[in-house]
Short mmCIF file of C-alpha atoms and ligand atoms in Angstrom, two decimals:
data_model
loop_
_atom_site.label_atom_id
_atom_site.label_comp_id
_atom_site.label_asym_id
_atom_site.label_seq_id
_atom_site.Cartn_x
_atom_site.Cartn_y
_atom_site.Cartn_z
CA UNK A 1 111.48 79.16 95.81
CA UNK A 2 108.32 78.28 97.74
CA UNK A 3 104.93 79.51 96.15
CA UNK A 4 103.03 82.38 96.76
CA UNK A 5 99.88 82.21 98.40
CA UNK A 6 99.35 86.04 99.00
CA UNK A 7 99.09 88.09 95.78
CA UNK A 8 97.75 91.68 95.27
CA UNK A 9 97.66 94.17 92.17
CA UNK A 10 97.11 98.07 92.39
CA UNK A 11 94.70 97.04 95.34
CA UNK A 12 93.11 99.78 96.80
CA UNK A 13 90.56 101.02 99.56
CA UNK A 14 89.15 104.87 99.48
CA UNK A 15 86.26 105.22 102.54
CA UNK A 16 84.06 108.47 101.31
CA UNK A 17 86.35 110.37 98.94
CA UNK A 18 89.52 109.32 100.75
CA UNK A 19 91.95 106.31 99.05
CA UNK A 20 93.36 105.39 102.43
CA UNK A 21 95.15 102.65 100.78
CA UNK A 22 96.56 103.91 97.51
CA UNK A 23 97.01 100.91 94.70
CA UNK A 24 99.31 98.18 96.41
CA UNK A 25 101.08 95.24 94.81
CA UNK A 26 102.36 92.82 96.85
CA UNK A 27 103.01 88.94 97.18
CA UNK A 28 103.81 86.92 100.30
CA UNK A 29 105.38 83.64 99.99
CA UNK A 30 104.01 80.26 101.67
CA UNK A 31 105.65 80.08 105.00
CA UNK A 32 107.47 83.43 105.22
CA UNK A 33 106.93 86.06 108.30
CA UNK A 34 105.79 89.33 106.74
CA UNK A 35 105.82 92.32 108.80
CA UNK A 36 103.84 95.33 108.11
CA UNK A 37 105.24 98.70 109.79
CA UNK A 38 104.12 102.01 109.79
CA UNK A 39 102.58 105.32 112.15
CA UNK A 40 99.30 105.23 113.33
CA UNK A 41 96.46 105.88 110.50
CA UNK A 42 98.79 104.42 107.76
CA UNK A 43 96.90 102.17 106.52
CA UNK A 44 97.76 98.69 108.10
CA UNK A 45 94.87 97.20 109.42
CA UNK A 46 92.69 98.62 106.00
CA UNK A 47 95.24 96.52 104.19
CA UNK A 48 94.84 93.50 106.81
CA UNK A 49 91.15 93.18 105.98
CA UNK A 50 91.43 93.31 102.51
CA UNK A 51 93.68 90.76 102.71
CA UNK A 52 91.44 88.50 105.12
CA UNK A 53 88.62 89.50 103.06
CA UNK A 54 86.82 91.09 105.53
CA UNK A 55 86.57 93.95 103.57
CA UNK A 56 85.77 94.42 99.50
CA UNK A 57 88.81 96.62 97.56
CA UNK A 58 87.90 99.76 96.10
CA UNK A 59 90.16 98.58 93.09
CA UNK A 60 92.71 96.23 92.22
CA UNK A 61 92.94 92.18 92.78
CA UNK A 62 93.74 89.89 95.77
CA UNK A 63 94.46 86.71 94.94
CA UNK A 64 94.90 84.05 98.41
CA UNK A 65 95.94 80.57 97.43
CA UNK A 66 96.11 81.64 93.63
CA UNK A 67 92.38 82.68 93.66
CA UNK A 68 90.61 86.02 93.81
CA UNK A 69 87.23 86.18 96.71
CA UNK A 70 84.41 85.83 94.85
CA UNK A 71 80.80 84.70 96.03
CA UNK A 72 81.70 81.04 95.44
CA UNK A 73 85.34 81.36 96.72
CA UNK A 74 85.29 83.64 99.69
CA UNK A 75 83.93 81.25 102.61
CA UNK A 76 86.55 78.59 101.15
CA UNK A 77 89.10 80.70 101.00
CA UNK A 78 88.45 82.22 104.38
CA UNK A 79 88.35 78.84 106.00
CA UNK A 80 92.06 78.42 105.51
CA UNK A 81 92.62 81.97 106.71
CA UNK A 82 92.69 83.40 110.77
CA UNK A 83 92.67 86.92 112.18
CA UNK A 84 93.67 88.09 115.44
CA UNK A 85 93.06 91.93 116.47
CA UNK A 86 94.93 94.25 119.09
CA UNK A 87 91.56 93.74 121.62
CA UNK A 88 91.33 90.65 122.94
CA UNK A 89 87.65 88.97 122.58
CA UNK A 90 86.59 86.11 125.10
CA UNK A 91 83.10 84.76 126.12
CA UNK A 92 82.40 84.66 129.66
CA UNK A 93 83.06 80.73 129.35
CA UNK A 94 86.11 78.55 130.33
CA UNK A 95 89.13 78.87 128.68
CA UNK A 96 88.42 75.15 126.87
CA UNK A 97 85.41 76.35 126.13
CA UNK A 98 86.49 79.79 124.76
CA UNK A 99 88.91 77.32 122.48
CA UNK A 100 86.15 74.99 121.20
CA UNK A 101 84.26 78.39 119.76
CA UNK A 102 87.09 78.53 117.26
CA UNK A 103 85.55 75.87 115.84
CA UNK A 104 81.93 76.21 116.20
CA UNK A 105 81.72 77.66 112.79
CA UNK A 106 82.67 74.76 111.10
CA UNK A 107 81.05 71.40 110.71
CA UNK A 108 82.97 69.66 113.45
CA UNK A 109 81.33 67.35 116.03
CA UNK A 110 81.05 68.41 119.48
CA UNK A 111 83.37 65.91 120.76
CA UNK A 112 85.91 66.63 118.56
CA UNK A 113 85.87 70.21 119.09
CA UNK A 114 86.54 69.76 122.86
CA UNK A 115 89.47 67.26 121.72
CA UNK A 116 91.01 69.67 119.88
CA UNK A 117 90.87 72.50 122.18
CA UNK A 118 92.42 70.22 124.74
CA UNK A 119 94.81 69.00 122.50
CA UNK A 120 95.45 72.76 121.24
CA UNK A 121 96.31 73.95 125.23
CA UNK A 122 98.52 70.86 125.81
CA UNK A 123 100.79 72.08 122.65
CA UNK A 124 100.86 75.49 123.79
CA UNK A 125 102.11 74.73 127.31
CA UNK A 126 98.81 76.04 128.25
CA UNK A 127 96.65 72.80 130.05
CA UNK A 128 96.14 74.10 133.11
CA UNK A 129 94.19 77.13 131.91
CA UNK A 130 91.34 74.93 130.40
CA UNK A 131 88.94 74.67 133.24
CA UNK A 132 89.45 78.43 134.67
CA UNK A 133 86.80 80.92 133.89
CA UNK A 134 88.34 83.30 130.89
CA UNK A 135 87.62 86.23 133.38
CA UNK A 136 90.13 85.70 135.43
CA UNK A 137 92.87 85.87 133.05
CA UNK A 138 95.43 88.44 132.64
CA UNK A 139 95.44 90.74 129.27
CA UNK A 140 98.58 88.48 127.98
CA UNK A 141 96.83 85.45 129.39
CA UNK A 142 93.57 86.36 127.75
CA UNK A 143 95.67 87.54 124.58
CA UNK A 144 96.96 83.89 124.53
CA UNK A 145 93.64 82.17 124.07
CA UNK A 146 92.31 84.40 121.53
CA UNK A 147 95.39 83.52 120.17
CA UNK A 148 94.38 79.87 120.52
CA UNK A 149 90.85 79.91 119.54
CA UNK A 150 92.79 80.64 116.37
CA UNK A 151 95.24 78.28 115.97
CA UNK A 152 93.05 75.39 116.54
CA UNK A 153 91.21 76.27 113.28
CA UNK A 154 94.62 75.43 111.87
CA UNK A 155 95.11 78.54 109.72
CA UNK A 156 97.54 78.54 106.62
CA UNK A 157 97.81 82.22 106.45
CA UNK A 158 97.53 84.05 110.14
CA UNK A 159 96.30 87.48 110.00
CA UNK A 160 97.74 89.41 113.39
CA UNK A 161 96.95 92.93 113.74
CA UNK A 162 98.81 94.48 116.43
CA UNK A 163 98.51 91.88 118.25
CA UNK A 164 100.49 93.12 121.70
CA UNK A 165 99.60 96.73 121.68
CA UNK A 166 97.84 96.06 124.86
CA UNK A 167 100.23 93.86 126.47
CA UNK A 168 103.54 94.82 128.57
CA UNK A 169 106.54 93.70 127.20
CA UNK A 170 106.78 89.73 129.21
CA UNK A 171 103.30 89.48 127.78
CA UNK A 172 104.39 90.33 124.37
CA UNK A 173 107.44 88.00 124.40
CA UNK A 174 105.01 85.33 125.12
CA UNK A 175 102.82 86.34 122.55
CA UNK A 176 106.01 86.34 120.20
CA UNK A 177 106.82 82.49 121.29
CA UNK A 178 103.59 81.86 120.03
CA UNK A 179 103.76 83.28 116.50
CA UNK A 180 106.99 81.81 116.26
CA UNK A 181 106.16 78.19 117.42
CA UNK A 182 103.39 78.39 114.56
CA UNK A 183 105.19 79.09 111.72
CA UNK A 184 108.08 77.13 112.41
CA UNK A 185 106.10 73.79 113.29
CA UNK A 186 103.44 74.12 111.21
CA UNK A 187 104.46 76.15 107.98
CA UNK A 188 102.27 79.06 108.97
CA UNK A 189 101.83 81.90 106.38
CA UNK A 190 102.04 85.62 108.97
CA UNK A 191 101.21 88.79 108.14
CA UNK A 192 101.52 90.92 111.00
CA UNK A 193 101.27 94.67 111.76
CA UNK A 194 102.85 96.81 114.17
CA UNK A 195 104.12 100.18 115.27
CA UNK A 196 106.83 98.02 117.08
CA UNK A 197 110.23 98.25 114.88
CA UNK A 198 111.83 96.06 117.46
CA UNK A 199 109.38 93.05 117.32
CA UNK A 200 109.08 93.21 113.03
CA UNK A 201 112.79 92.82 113.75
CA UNK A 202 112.28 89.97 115.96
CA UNK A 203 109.75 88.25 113.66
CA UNK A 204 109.86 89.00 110.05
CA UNK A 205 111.48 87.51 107.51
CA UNK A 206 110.59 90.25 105.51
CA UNK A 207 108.96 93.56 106.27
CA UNK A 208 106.84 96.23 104.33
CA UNK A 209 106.56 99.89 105.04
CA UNK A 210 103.03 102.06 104.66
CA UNK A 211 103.71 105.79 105.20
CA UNK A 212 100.13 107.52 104.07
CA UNK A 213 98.74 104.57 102.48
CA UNK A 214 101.32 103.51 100.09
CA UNK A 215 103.61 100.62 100.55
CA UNK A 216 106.73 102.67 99.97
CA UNK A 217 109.43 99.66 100.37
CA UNK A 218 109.32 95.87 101.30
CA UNK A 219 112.83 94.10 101.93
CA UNK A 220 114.86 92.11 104.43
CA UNK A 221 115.26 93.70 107.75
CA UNK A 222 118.63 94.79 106.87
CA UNK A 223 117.27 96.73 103.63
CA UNK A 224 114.92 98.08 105.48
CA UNK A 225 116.78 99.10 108.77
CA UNK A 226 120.06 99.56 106.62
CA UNK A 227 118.99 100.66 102.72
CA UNK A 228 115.57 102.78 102.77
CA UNK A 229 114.88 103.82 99.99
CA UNK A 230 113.94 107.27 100.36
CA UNK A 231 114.15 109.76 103.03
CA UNK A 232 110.73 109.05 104.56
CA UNK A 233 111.38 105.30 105.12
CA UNK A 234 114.56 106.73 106.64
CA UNK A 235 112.78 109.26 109.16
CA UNK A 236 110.78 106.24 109.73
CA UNK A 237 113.41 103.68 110.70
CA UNK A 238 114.66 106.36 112.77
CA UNK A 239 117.89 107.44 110.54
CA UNK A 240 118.63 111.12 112.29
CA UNK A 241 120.90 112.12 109.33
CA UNK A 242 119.29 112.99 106.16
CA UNK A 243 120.11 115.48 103.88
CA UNK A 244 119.22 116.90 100.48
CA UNK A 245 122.04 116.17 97.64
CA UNK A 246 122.22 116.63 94.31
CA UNK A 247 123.78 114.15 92.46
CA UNK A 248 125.54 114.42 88.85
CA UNK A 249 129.09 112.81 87.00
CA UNK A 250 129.18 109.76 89.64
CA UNK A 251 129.31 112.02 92.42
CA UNK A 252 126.62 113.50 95.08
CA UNK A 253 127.09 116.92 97.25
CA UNK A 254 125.56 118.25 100.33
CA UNK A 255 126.15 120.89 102.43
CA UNK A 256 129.76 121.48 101.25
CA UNK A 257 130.44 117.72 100.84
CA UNK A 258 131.66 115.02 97.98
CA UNK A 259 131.13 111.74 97.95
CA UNK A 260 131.21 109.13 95.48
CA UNK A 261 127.75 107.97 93.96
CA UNK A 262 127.01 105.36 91.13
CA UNK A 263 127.31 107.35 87.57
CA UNK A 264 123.51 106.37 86.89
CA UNK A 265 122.53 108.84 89.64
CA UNK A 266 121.23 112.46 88.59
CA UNK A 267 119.14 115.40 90.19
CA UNK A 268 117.37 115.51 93.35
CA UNK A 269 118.42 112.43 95.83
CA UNK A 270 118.66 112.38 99.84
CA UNK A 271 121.34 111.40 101.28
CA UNK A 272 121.34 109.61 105.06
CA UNK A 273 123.28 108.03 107.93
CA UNK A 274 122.71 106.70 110.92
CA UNK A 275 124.07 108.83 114.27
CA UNK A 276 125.18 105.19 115.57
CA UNK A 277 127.30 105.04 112.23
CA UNK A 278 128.82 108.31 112.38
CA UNK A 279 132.69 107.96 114.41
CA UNK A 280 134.16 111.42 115.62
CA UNK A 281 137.52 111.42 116.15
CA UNK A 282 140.31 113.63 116.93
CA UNK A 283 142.41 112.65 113.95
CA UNK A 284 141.99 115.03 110.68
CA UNK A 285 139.59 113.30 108.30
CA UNK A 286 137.94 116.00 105.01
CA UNK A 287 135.47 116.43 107.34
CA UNK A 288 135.81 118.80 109.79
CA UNK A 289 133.37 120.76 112.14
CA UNK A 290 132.30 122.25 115.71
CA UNK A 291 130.64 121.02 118.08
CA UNK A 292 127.59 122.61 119.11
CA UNK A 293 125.80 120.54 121.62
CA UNK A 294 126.58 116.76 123.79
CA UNK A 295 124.13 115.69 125.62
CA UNK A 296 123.45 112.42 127.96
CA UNK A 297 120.43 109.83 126.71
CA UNK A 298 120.47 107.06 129.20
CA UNK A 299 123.72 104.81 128.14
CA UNK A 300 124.58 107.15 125.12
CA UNK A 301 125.71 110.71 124.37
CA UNK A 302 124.66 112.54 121.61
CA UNK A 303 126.57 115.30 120.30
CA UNK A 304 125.43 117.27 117.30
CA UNK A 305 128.62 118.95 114.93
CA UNK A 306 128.19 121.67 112.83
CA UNK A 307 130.11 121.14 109.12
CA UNK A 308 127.93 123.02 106.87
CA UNK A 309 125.33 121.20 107.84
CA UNK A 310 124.47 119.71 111.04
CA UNK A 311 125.16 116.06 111.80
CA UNK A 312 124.01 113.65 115.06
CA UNK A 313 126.37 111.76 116.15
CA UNK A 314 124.98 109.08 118.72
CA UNK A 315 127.99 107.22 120.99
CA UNK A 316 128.15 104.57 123.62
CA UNK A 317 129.08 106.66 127.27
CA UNK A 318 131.59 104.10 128.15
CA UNK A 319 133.39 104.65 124.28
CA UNK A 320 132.86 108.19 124.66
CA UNK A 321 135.55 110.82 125.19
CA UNK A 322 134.83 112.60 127.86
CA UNK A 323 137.61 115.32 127.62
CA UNK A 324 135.00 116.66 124.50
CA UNK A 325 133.17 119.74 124.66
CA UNK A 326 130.59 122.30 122.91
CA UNK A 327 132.99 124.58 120.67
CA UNK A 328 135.57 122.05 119.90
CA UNK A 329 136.54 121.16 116.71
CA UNK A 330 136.53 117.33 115.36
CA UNK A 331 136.42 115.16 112.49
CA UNK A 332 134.03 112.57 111.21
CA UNK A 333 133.93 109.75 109.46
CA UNK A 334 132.12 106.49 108.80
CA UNK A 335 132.39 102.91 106.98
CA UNK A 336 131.26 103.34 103.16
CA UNK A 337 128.41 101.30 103.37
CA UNK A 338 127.13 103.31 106.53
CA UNK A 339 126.45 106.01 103.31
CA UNK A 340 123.12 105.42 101.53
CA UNK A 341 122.04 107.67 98.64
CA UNK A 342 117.64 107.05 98.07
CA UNK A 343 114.43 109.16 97.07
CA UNK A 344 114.24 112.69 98.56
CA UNK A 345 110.63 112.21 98.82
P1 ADP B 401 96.56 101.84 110.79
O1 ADP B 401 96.06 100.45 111.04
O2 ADP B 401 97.88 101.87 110.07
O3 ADP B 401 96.61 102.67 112.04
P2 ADP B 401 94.05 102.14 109.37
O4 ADP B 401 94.11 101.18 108.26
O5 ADP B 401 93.24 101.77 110.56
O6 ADP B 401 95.54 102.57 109.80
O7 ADP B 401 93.48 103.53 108.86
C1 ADP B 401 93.97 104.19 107.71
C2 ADP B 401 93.12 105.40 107.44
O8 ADP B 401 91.82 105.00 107.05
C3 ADP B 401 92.93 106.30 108.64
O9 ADP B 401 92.95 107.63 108.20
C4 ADP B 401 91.55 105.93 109.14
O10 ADP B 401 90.94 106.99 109.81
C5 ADP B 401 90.82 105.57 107.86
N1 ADP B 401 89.77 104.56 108.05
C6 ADP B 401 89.94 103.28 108.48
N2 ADP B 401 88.78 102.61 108.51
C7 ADP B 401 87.83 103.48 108.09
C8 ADP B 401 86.41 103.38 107.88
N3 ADP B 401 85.74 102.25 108.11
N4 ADP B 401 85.78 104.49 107.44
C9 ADP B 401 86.45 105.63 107.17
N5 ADP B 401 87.77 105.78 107.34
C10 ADP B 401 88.46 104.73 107.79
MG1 MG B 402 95.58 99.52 112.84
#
């Protein structure tokens, strides 16, 4: 088990009377991919600059590298650290020159600073940009060298905070390359945010969700994607089936239903499914019900059936039958570990 160089107890951040960032414990190990998901106003980047130390908690402890920002630690401990926002921020220099800034801050001799942003653009495939003005870049060009005015501080932990909002999706992928080059060839701790589900997929080792400020679950993709914890992460990771259950004597029932549930399990639980992992078929399964609408989203078909409840049922078009239609009864069923029972918060 590698260390941890990212450590945080009941942090938290309240502007005016507000706690946007309600008391968060969290640890990020040395050389891992963390991805930080969640809607707009969450709480993402608040948590970001706590982290970089950009901004001072309202309560709690951060710990980077084992130690906590103080007035003797912070520019030491920030030296080892590099952020990169959503808007991209260039001088009106060359691109070498834009590079060499990265290091201007430190104590680093002229000459050396140009050597290493040369040597920095050669490793990113990105040499012939270093004489052209930074003006006439592109937004995923431009992107790139913020990227690498970065980089050539040689982070340990990388701070990105949405960092392809602005970009269309070949920018992005390029953007991607990048963050993934860096932590695989040089170790690099990531944090990054983003509303993107798709790219924490892509990147993360491991990802965290903030819904309203709190850090509600952090896991694998597939306990994230296939495990939330509660119905909200489930809305969230775009589960269309949720329902409220009551769970008692190893069982759980909704809406007319039975299914098996650890004995543990009592009261008020949720209990979800994805419409991908839903299969209707024509053979009789204990579920039966009518459907009440099908319609066509690009290469799917969606079909909701009315049990007792109301379930979506989302189908490849070419695997779907198109004989079907709105009134006819079918059955349902799905794989047992398509099932999860979580929070009904
Ligand atoms: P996200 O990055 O997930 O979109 P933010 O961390 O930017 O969310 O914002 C979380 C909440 O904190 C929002 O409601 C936002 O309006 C509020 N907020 C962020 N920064 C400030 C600030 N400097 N002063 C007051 N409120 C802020
Ligand atoms: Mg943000």
């Amino acid at each position: 088990m590698s260390e941890t160089v990212i450590e945080t107890a009941g942090l938290s951040k309240t502007y005016g009377t507000k706690e946007v960032l309600h008391p968060t414990s969290l640890s990020v190990r040395k050389g891992e991919i963390l991805a930080v998901i969640g809607p707009s106003g969450a709480g993402k980047s608040t948590l970001l600059r706590l982290l970089d130390g950009l901004e001072k908690p309202s309560s709690g402890e951060i710990r980077i590298f084992g130690e906590p920002f103080t007035r003797k630690t912070r520019r030491k401990i920030r030296a080892r650290l590099g952020i990169l926002f959503q808007k991209t921020v260039l001088f009106d220099r060359s691109v070498e020159d834009n590079i060499a800034l990265g290091l201007s801050y430190r104590r680093i001799p002229r000459a050396e600073r140009k050597l290493r942003a040369k040597e920095t653009l050669e490793k990113l495939g990105m040499a012939e940009y270093a004489g052209r003005s930074a003006r006439t870049l592109s937004g995923g060009e431009g992107q790139r060298v913020s990227f690498a005015r970065i980089l050539v501080t040689r982070p340990e932990i990388l701070f990105l905070d949405e960092p392809t909002a602005n970009l269309d999706p070949l920018a992005s992928k390029d953007v991607e390359s990048m963050i993934l080059a860096e932590n695989a060839e040089n170790g690099t701790t990531i944090v990054i945010n983003t509303h993107d589900q798709m790219q924490a997929q892509r990147l993360a080792d491991r990802v965290s969700v903030i819904l309203d400020g709190s850090v509600v679950q952090t896991g694998t993709p597939d306990e994230i994607w296939y495990h939330p914890v509660n119905a909200s992460v489930a809305r969230f990771v775009g589960f269309q089936n949720i329902f409220d259950a009551s769970a008692a004597d190893g069982t759980v029932s909704f809406g007319g239903l039975c299914v098996a549930a650890p004995a543990s399990l009592h009261g008020d639980v949720s209990v979800m499914i994805r419409a991908e992992d839903i299969v209707l078929t024509k053979t009789q399964t204990n579920i039966s019900g009518i459907i009440r609408s099908l319609s066509r989203r690009g290469a799917f078909v969606e079909i909701s059936v009315e049990t007792g409840v109301e379930f979506f049922i989302r189908i490849p078009f070419k695997e779907y039958d198109s004989s079907l239609s709105v009134g006819d009864t079918v059955f349902l069923t799905w794989n047992n570990d398509a099932l999860v029972i979580g929070g009904n918060q």
